[in-house]
Coordinates of C-alpha atoms in Angstrom, one line a residue:
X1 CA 5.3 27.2 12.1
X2 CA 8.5 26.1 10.9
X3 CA 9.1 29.2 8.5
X4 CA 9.4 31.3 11.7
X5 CA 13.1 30.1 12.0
X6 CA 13.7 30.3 15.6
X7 CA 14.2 26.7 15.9
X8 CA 17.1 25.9 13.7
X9 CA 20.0 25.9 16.1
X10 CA 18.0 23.2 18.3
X11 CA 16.4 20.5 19.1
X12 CA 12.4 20.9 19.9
X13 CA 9.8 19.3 21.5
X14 CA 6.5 19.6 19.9
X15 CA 3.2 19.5 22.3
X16 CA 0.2 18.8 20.6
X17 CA -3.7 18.4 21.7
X18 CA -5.8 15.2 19.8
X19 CA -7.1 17.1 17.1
X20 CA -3.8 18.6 16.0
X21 CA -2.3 15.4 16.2
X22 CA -5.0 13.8 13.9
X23 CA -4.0 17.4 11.6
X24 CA -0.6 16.3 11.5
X25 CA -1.0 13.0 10.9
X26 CA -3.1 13.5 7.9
X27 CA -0.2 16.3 6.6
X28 CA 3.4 14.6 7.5
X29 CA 5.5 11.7 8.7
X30 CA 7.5 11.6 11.8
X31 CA 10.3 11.8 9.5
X32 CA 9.0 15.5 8.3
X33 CA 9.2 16.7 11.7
X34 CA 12.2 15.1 12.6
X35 CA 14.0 17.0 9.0
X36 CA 12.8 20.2 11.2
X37 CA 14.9 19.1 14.4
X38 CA 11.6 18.6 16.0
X39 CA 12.8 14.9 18.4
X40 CA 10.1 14.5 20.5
X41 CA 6.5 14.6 19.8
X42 CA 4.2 14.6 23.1
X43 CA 0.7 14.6 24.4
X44 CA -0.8 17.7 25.8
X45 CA -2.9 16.3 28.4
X46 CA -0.6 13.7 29.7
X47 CA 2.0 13.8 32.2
X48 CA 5.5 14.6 31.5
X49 CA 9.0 15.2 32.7
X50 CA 10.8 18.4 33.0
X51 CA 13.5 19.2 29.5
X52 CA 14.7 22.5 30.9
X53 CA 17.1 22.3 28.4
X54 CA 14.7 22.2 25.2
X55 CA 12.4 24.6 23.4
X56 CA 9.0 23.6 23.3
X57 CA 6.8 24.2 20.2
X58 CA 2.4 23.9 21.3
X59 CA -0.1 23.6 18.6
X60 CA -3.3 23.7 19.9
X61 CA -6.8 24.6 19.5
X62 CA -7.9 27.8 21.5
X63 CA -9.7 26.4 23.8
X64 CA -10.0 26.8 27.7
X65 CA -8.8 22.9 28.5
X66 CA -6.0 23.2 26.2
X67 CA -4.6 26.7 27.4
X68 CA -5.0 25.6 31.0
X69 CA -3.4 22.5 30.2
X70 CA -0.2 24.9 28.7
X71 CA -0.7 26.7 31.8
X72 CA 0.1 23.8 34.0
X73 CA 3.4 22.9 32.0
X74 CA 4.7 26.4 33.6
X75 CA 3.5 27.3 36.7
X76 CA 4.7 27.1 39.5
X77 CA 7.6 25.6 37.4
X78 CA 8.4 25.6 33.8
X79 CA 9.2 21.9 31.9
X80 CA 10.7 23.9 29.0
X81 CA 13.1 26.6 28.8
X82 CA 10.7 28.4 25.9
X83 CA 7.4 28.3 24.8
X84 CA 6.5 28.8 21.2
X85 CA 2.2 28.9 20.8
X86 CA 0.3 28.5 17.9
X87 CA -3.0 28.5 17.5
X88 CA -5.1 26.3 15.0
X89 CA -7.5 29.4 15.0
X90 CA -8.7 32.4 16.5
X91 CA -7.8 32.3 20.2
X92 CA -10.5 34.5 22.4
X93 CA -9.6 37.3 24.2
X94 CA -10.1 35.7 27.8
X95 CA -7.9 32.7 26.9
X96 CA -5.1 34.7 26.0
X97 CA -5.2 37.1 28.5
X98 CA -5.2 34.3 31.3
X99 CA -1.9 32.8 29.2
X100 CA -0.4 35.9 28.9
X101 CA -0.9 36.7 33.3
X102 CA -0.3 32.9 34.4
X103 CA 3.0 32.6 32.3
X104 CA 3.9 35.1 29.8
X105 CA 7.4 35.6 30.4
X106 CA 7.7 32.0 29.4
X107 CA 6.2 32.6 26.2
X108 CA 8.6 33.6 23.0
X109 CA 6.3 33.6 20.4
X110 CA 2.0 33.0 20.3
X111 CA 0.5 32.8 16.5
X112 CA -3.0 32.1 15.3
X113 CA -2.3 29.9 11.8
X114 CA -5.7 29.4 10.5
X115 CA -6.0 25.8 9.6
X116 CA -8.7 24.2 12.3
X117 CA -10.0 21.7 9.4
X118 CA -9.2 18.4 9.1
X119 CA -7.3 17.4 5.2
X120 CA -9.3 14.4 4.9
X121 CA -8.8 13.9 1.0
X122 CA -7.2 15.7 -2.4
X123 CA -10.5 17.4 -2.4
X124 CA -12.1 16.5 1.2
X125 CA -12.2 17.8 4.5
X126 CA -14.2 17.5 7.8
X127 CA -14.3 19.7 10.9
X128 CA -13.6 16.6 13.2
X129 CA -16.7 17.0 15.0
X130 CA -18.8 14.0 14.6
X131 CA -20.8 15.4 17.8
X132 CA -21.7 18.5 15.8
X133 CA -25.0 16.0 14.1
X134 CA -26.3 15.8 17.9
X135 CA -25.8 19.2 19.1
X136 CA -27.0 20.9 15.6
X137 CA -30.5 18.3 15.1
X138 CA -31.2 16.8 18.5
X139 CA -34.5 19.1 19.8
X140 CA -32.6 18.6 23.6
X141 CA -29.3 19.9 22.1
X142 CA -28.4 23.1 24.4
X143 CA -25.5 24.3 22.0
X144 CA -26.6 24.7 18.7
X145 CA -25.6 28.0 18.5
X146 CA -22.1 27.2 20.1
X147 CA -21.5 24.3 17.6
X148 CA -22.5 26.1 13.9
X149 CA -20.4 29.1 15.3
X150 CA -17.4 26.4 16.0
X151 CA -18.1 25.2 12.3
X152 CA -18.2 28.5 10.9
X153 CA -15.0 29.5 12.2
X154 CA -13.0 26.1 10.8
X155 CA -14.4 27.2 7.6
X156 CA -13.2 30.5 8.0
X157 CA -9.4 29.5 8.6
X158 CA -10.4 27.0 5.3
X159 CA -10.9 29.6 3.3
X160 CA -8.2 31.7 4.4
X161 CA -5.7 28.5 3.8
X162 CA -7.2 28.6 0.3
X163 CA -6.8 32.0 0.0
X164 CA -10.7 32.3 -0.8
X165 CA -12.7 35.0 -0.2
X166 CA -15.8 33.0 -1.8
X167 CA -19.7 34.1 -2.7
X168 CA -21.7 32.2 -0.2
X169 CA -25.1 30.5 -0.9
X170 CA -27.3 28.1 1.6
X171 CA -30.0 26.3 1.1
X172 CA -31.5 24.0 3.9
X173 CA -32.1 20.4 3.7
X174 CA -31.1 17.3 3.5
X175 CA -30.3 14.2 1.1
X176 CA -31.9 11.1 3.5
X177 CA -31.4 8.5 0.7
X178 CA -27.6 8.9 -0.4
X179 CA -26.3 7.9 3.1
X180 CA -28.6 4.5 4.0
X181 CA -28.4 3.2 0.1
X182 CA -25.8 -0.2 0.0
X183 CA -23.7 1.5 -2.4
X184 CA -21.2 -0.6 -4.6
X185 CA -18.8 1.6 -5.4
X186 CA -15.3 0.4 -3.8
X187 CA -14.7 3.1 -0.9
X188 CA -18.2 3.3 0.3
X189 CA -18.7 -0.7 0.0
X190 CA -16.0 -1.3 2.3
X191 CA -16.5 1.3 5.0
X192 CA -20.0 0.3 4.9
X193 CA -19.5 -3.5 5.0
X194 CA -16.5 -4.2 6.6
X195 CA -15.2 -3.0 10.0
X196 CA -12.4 -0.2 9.1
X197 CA -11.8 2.1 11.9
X198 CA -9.3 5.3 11.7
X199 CA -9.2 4.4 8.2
X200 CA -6.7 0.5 8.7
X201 CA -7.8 -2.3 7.0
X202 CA -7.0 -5.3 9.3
X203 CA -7.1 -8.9 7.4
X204 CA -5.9 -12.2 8.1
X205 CA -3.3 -13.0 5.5
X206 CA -2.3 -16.5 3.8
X207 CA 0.2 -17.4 6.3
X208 CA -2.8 -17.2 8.8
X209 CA -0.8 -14.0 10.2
X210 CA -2.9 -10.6 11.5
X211 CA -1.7 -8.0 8.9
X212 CA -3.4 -4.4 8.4
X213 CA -3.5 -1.2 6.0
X214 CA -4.1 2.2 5.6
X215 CA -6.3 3.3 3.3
X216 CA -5.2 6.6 2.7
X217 CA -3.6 9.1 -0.2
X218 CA -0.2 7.5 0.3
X219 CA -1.5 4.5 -1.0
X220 CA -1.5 5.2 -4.5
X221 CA -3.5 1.5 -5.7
X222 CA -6.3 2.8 -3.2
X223 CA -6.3 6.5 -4.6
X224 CA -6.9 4.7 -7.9
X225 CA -9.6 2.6 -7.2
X226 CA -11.5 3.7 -4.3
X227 CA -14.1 5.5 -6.6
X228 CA -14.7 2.8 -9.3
X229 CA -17.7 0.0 -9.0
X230 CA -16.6 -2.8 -7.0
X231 CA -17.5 -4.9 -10.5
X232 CA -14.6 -3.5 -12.2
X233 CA -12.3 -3.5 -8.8
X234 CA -12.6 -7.2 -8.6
X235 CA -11.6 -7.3 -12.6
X236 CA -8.5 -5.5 -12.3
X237 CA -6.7 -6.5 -9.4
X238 CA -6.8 -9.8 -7.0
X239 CA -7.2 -7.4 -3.1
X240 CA -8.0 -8.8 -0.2
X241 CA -10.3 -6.0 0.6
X242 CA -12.1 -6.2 -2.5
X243 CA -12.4 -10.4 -1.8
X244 CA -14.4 -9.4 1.7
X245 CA -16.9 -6.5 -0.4
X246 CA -17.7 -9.2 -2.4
X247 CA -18.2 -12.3 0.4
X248 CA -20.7 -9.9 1.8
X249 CA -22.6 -8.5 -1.8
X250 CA -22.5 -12.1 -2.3
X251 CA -24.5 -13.0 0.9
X252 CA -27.1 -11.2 1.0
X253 CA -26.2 -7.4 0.1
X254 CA -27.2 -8.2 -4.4
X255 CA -30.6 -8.7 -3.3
X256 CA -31.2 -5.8 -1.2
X257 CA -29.6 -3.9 -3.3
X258 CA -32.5 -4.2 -6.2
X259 CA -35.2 -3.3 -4.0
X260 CA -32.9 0.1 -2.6
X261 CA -32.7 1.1 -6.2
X262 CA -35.9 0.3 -7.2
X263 CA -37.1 2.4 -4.4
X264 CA -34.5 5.0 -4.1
X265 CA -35.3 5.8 -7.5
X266 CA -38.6 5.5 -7.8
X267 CA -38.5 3.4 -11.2
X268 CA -37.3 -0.3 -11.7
X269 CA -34.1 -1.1 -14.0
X270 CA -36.0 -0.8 -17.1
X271 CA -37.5 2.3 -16.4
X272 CA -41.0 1.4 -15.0
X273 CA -42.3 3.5 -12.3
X274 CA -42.1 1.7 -8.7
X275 CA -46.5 2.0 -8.9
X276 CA -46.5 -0.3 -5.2
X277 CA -43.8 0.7 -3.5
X278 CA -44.7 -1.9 -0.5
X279 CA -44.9 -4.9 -2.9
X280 CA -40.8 -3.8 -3.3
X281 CA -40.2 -3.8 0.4
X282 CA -42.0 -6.8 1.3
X283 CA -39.5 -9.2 0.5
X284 CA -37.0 -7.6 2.3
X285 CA -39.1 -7.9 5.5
X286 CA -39.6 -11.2 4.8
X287 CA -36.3 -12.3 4.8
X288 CA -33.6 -12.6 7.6
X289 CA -31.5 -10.1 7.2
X290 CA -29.9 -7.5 9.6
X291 CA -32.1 -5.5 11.8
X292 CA -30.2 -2.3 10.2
X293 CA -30.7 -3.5 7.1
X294 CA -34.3 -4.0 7.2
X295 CA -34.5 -0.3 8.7
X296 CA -32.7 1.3 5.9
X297 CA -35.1 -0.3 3.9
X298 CA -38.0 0.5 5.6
X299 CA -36.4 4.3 5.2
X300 CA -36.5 4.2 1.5
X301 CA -39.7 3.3 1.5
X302 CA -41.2 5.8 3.4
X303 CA -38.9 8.1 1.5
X304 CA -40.6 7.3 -1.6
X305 CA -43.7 8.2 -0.5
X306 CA -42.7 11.3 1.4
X307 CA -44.1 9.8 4.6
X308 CA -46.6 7.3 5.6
X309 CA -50.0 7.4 7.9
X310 CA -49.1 6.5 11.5
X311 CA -50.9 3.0 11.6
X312 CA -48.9 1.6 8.6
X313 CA -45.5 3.3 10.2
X314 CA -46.6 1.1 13.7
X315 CA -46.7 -2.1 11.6
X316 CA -43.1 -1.5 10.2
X317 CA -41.7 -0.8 13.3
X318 CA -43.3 -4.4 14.3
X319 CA -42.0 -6.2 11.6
X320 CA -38.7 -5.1 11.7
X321 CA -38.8 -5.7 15.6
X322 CA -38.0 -2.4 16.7
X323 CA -41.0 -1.7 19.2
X324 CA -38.1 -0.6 21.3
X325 CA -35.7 1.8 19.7
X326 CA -38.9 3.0 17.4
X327 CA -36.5 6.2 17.4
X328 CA -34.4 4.6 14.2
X329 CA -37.1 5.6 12.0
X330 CA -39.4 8.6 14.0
X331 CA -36.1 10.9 14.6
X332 CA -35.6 11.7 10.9
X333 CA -38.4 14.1 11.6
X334 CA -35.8 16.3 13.4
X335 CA -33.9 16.3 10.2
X336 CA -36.9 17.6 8.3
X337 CA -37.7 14.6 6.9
X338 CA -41.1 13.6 6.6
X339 CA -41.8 10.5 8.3
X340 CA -45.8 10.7 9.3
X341 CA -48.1 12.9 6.5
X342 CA -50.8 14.8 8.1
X343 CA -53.3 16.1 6.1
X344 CA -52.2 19.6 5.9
X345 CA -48.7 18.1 4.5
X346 CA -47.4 18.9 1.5
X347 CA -43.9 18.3 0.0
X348 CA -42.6 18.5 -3.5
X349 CA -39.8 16.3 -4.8
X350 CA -36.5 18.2 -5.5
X351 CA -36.8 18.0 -10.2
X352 CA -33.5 15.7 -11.3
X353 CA -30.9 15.8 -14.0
X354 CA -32.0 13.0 -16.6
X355 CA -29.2 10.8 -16.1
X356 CA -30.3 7.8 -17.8
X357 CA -27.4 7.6 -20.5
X358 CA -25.3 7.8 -17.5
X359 CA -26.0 4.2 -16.4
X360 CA -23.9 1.5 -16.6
X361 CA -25.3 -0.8 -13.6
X362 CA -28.1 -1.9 -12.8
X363 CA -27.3 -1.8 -9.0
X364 CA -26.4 1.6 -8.9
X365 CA -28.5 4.1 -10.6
X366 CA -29.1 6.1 -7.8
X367 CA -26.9 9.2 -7.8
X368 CA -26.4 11.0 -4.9
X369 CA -28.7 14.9 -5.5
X370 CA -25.6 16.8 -4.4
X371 CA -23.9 15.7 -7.7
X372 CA -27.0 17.7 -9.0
X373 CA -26.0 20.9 -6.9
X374 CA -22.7 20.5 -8.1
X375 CA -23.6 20.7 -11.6
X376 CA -25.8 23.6 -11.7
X377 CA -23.6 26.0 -10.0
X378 CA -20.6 25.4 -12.0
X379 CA -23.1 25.0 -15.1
X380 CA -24.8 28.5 -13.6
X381 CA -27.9 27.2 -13.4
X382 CA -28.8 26.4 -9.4
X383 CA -32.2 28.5 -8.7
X384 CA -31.6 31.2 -6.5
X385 CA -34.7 30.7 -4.5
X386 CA -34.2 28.1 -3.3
X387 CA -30.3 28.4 -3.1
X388 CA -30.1 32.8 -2.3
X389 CA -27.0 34.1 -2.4
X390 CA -25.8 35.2 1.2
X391 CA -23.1 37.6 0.5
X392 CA -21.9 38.8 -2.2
X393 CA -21.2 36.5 -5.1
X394 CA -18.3 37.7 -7.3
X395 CA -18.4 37.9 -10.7
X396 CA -16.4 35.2 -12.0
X397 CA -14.2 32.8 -9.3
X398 CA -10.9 34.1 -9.0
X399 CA -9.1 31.7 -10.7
X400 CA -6.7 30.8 -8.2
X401 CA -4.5 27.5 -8.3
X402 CA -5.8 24.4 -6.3
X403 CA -3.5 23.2 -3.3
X404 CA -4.4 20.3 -2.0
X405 CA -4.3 21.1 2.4
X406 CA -2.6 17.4 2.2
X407 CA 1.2 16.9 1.2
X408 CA 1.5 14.8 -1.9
X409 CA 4.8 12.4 -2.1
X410 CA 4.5 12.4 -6.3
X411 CA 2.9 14.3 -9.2
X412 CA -0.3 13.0 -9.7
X413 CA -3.3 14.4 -12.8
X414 CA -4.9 15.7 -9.5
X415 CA -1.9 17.6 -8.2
X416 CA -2.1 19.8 -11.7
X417 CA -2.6 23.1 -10.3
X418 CA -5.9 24.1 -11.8
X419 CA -6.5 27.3 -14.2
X420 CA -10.2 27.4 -13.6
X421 CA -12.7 28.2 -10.9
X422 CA -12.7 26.5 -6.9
X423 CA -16.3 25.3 -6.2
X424 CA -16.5 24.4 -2.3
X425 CA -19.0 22.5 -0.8
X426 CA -20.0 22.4 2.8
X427 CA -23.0 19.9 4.2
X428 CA -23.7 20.4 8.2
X429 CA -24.4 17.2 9.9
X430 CA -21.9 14.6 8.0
X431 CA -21.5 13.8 4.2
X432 CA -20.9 9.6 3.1
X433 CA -18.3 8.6 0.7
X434 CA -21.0 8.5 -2.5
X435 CA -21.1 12.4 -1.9
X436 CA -17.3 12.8 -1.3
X437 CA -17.0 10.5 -4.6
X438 CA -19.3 13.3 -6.3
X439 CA -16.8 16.4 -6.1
X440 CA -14.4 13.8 -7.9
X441 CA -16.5 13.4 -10.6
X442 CA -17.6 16.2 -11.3
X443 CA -14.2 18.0 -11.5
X444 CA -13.0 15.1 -13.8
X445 CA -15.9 16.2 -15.9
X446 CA -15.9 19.9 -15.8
X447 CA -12.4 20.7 -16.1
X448 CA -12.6 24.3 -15.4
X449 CA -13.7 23.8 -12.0
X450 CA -12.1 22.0 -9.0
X451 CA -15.1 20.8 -6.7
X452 CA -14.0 20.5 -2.6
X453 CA -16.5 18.7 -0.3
X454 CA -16.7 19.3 3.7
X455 CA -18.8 18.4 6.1
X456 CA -18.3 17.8 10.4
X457 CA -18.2 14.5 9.9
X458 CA -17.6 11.4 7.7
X459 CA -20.7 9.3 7.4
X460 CA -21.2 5.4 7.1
X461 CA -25.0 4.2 7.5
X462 CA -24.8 2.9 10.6
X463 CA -23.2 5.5 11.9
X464 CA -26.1 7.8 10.8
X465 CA -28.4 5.2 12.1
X466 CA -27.4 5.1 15.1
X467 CA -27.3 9.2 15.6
X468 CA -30.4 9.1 14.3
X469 CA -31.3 6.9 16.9
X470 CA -29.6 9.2 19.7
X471 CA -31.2 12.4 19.0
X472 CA -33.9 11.9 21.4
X473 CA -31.3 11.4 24.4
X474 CA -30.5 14.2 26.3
X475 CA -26.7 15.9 27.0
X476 CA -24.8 13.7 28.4
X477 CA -21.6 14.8 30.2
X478 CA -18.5 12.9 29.1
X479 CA -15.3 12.7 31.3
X480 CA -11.9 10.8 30.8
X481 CA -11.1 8.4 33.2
X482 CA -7.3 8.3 33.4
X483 CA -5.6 4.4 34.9
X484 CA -1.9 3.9 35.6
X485 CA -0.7 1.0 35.8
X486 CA 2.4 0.5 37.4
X487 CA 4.8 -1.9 35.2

């Protein structure tokens, strides 16, 4: 936007809708904007007064609220004396033709800049659209279609940021254990444990005074540490955060853990196959902890069996004390889970990487299977039946350097720009922080490939739950309900 130089001579106001605020808050400070004579930042939807006197910069997504909300800002009277649009993405025809007609003469410049995703990490990103796991899974949804084609065009302008023209494969189905598991690595422990929302840490400090932080790539301490076991977290450094993971794993999250990974993986922690997997879950039930985590539990059972008869799924629902909201556990089925076996059922297990050597505790041998997918296409050995190739693959990955979509304040091992291949990795319906952790990994290990992971959505388990939970409810209509107060 700013390399158009028309804006150098004076001051701007820049208009922005909610998601490109959240954009560029994830890509600059106010200080960035304010080096590009930009003064005044402002909300789209809300009210404001007349600058006759200032050029105003709009970036938007193309969408029929937002352009009539640009509309409004000129006619019958213009606010600004210049409009400069730009587009997070492919504006439709119809849009821009009732823009053009309602105040065009207004308008000195209208772009599309391809970048509707959401820089979440180095090598993460989402779409923003938690409501995309609804639309896409629940069987009420009414716009499927509408949502995968709204995800398949942020992935376009993705790509195009990248300058990408990649192979695509797809393959559906979906990892059910990864996202419920207590995991005990430090990013995923916290967000599933403690109550962290828009990414800030709040926390009483010493002096008994309310303090917060952002856990975010500016914070170089939590960029380091974020993907290592919470064992050698609490080792290294004295964090409050880390204190709070570990009041909680304390309490009652050790011993749930053992009977996860026991069940999760099928095999206890010296290798012996799980033979009853109920005799593992029992205790759990028996004990007094959270309704959620009794469910997730329940889950992995189930899980480990592939499903269970309909009269022994009734008595779990009982003894977790769900005869209510039964919908926690019978909805995975609309993920293609299975949940009840009928006799004509048949599913086969998805063959894993031998990763024995790999473990170091005894808490957290379960490794998320899209580390497996990972591996094999980088290694070239994912099976192209189940994984068929859905355009053209290329012959080798171009090569190209890796730019991270965030800006980065200080050279960093990760900000090396790359001389191998780009792997990118897409999951519809939310990924958790275990997978994000994954495309980490797996370029640390690989070297010749940087590994990008996207989904709608960031997950936490009970945010999945409780989606889960909400597929059976039908479209709801939302509205904004707007109160002034008068001071």
């Amino acid at each position: 936007i700013m390399n158009d130089n028309l804006f150098s001579d004076y001051c701007c106001i820049l208009i922005l809708d909610p998601f490109t605020t959240k954009l560029l808050s994830s890509c600059c400070k106010m200080s960035d904007l304010m080096s590009e004579k930009i003064t005044i930042v402002e909300d789209l939807f809300k009210s404001r007064e007349p600058v006759l006197e200032m050029k105003s910069i709009y970036f938007m997504t193309p969408t029929a609220k937002c352009v009539d909300a640009f509309i409004k800002d000129f006619k019958p009277k213009p606010k600004y004396k210049a409009a400069y649009v730009y587009f997070t993405d492919y504006c439709p025809d119809d849009l821009f033709n009732k823009m053009r007609q309602a105040c065009g003469k207004h308008i000195r410049v209208c772009k599309e800049i391809n970048i509707s995703f959401m820089p979440q990490e180095a090598q993460v990103f989402t779409c923003d659209n938690p409501g995309a796991f609804r639309s896409i899974y629940s069987p009420k949804s009414q716009d499927k279609t509408k949502t995968l084609e709204t995800l398949a065009g942020q992935l376009v302008t993705l790509c195009a940021t990248l300058d990408e023209y990649p192979g695509i494969r797809y393959k559906k189905g979906f990892d059910p254990v990864t996202p419920i598991l207590h995991e005990l690595t430090y990013q995923a422990m916290a967000y599933d444990l403690i109550d962290i929302e828009n990414d800030t840490y709040k926390y009483k400090a010493r002096d008994g005074l309310e303090k917060q932080a952002l856990l975010n790539e500016d914070d170089m301490l939590w960029v380091k540490l974020r993907h290592q076991h919470i064992a050698e977290v609490s080792k290294t450094i004295h964090l409050q955060l880390a204190e709070d993971c570990m009041k909680h794993f304390a309490n009652n999250v050790e011993k749930l853990c053992k009977a996860e990974q026991d069940l999760a993986v099928g095999a206890d922690v010296d290798g012996l196959k799980v033979k009853d997997p109920m005799r593992t879950l029992l205790p759990v039930l028996l004990n007094p902890y959270s309704k959620h985590d009794k469910i997730r539990a329940v889950l992995l059972y189930i899980f480990s069996l592939n499903g269970t008869t309909e009269e022994n799924l009734n008595k779990l629902i009982e003894h977790v004390k769900i005869e209510g909201e039964p919908e926690y556990i019978q909805n995975w089925k609309e993920l293609g889970v299975p949940i009840i076996i009928t006799p004509s059922f048949f599913s086969r297990k998805p063959n894993r990487r031998e990763r024995s050597q790999e473990e170091r505790y005894s808490l957290s041998r379960w490794i998320p299977t899209i580390k497996d997918v990972m591996e094999d296409v980088v290694e070239n050995k994912l099976d192209t039946k189940e994984w068929p190739h859905q355009s053209e693959c290329p012959a080798a990955w171009n090569g190209s350097g890796a730019v991270s979509a965030r800006q980065k304040h200080r050279a960093s091992t990760q900000d090396d720009r790359r001389t191998g291949s780009r792997l990118i990795i897409f999951v519809i319906g939310g990924i958790s922080f275990s997978e994000m952790r994954c495309a980490y990994e797996v370029t640390r290990a690989m070297k010749t490939c940087e590994v990008i992971i996207g989904s709608s959505h960031i997950l936490t388990p009970t945010v999945l739950l409780d989606d889960i939970k909400a597929l059976s409810k039908g479209p709801m209509e939302s509205f904004t309900l707007e109160v002034e107060t008068k001071a």
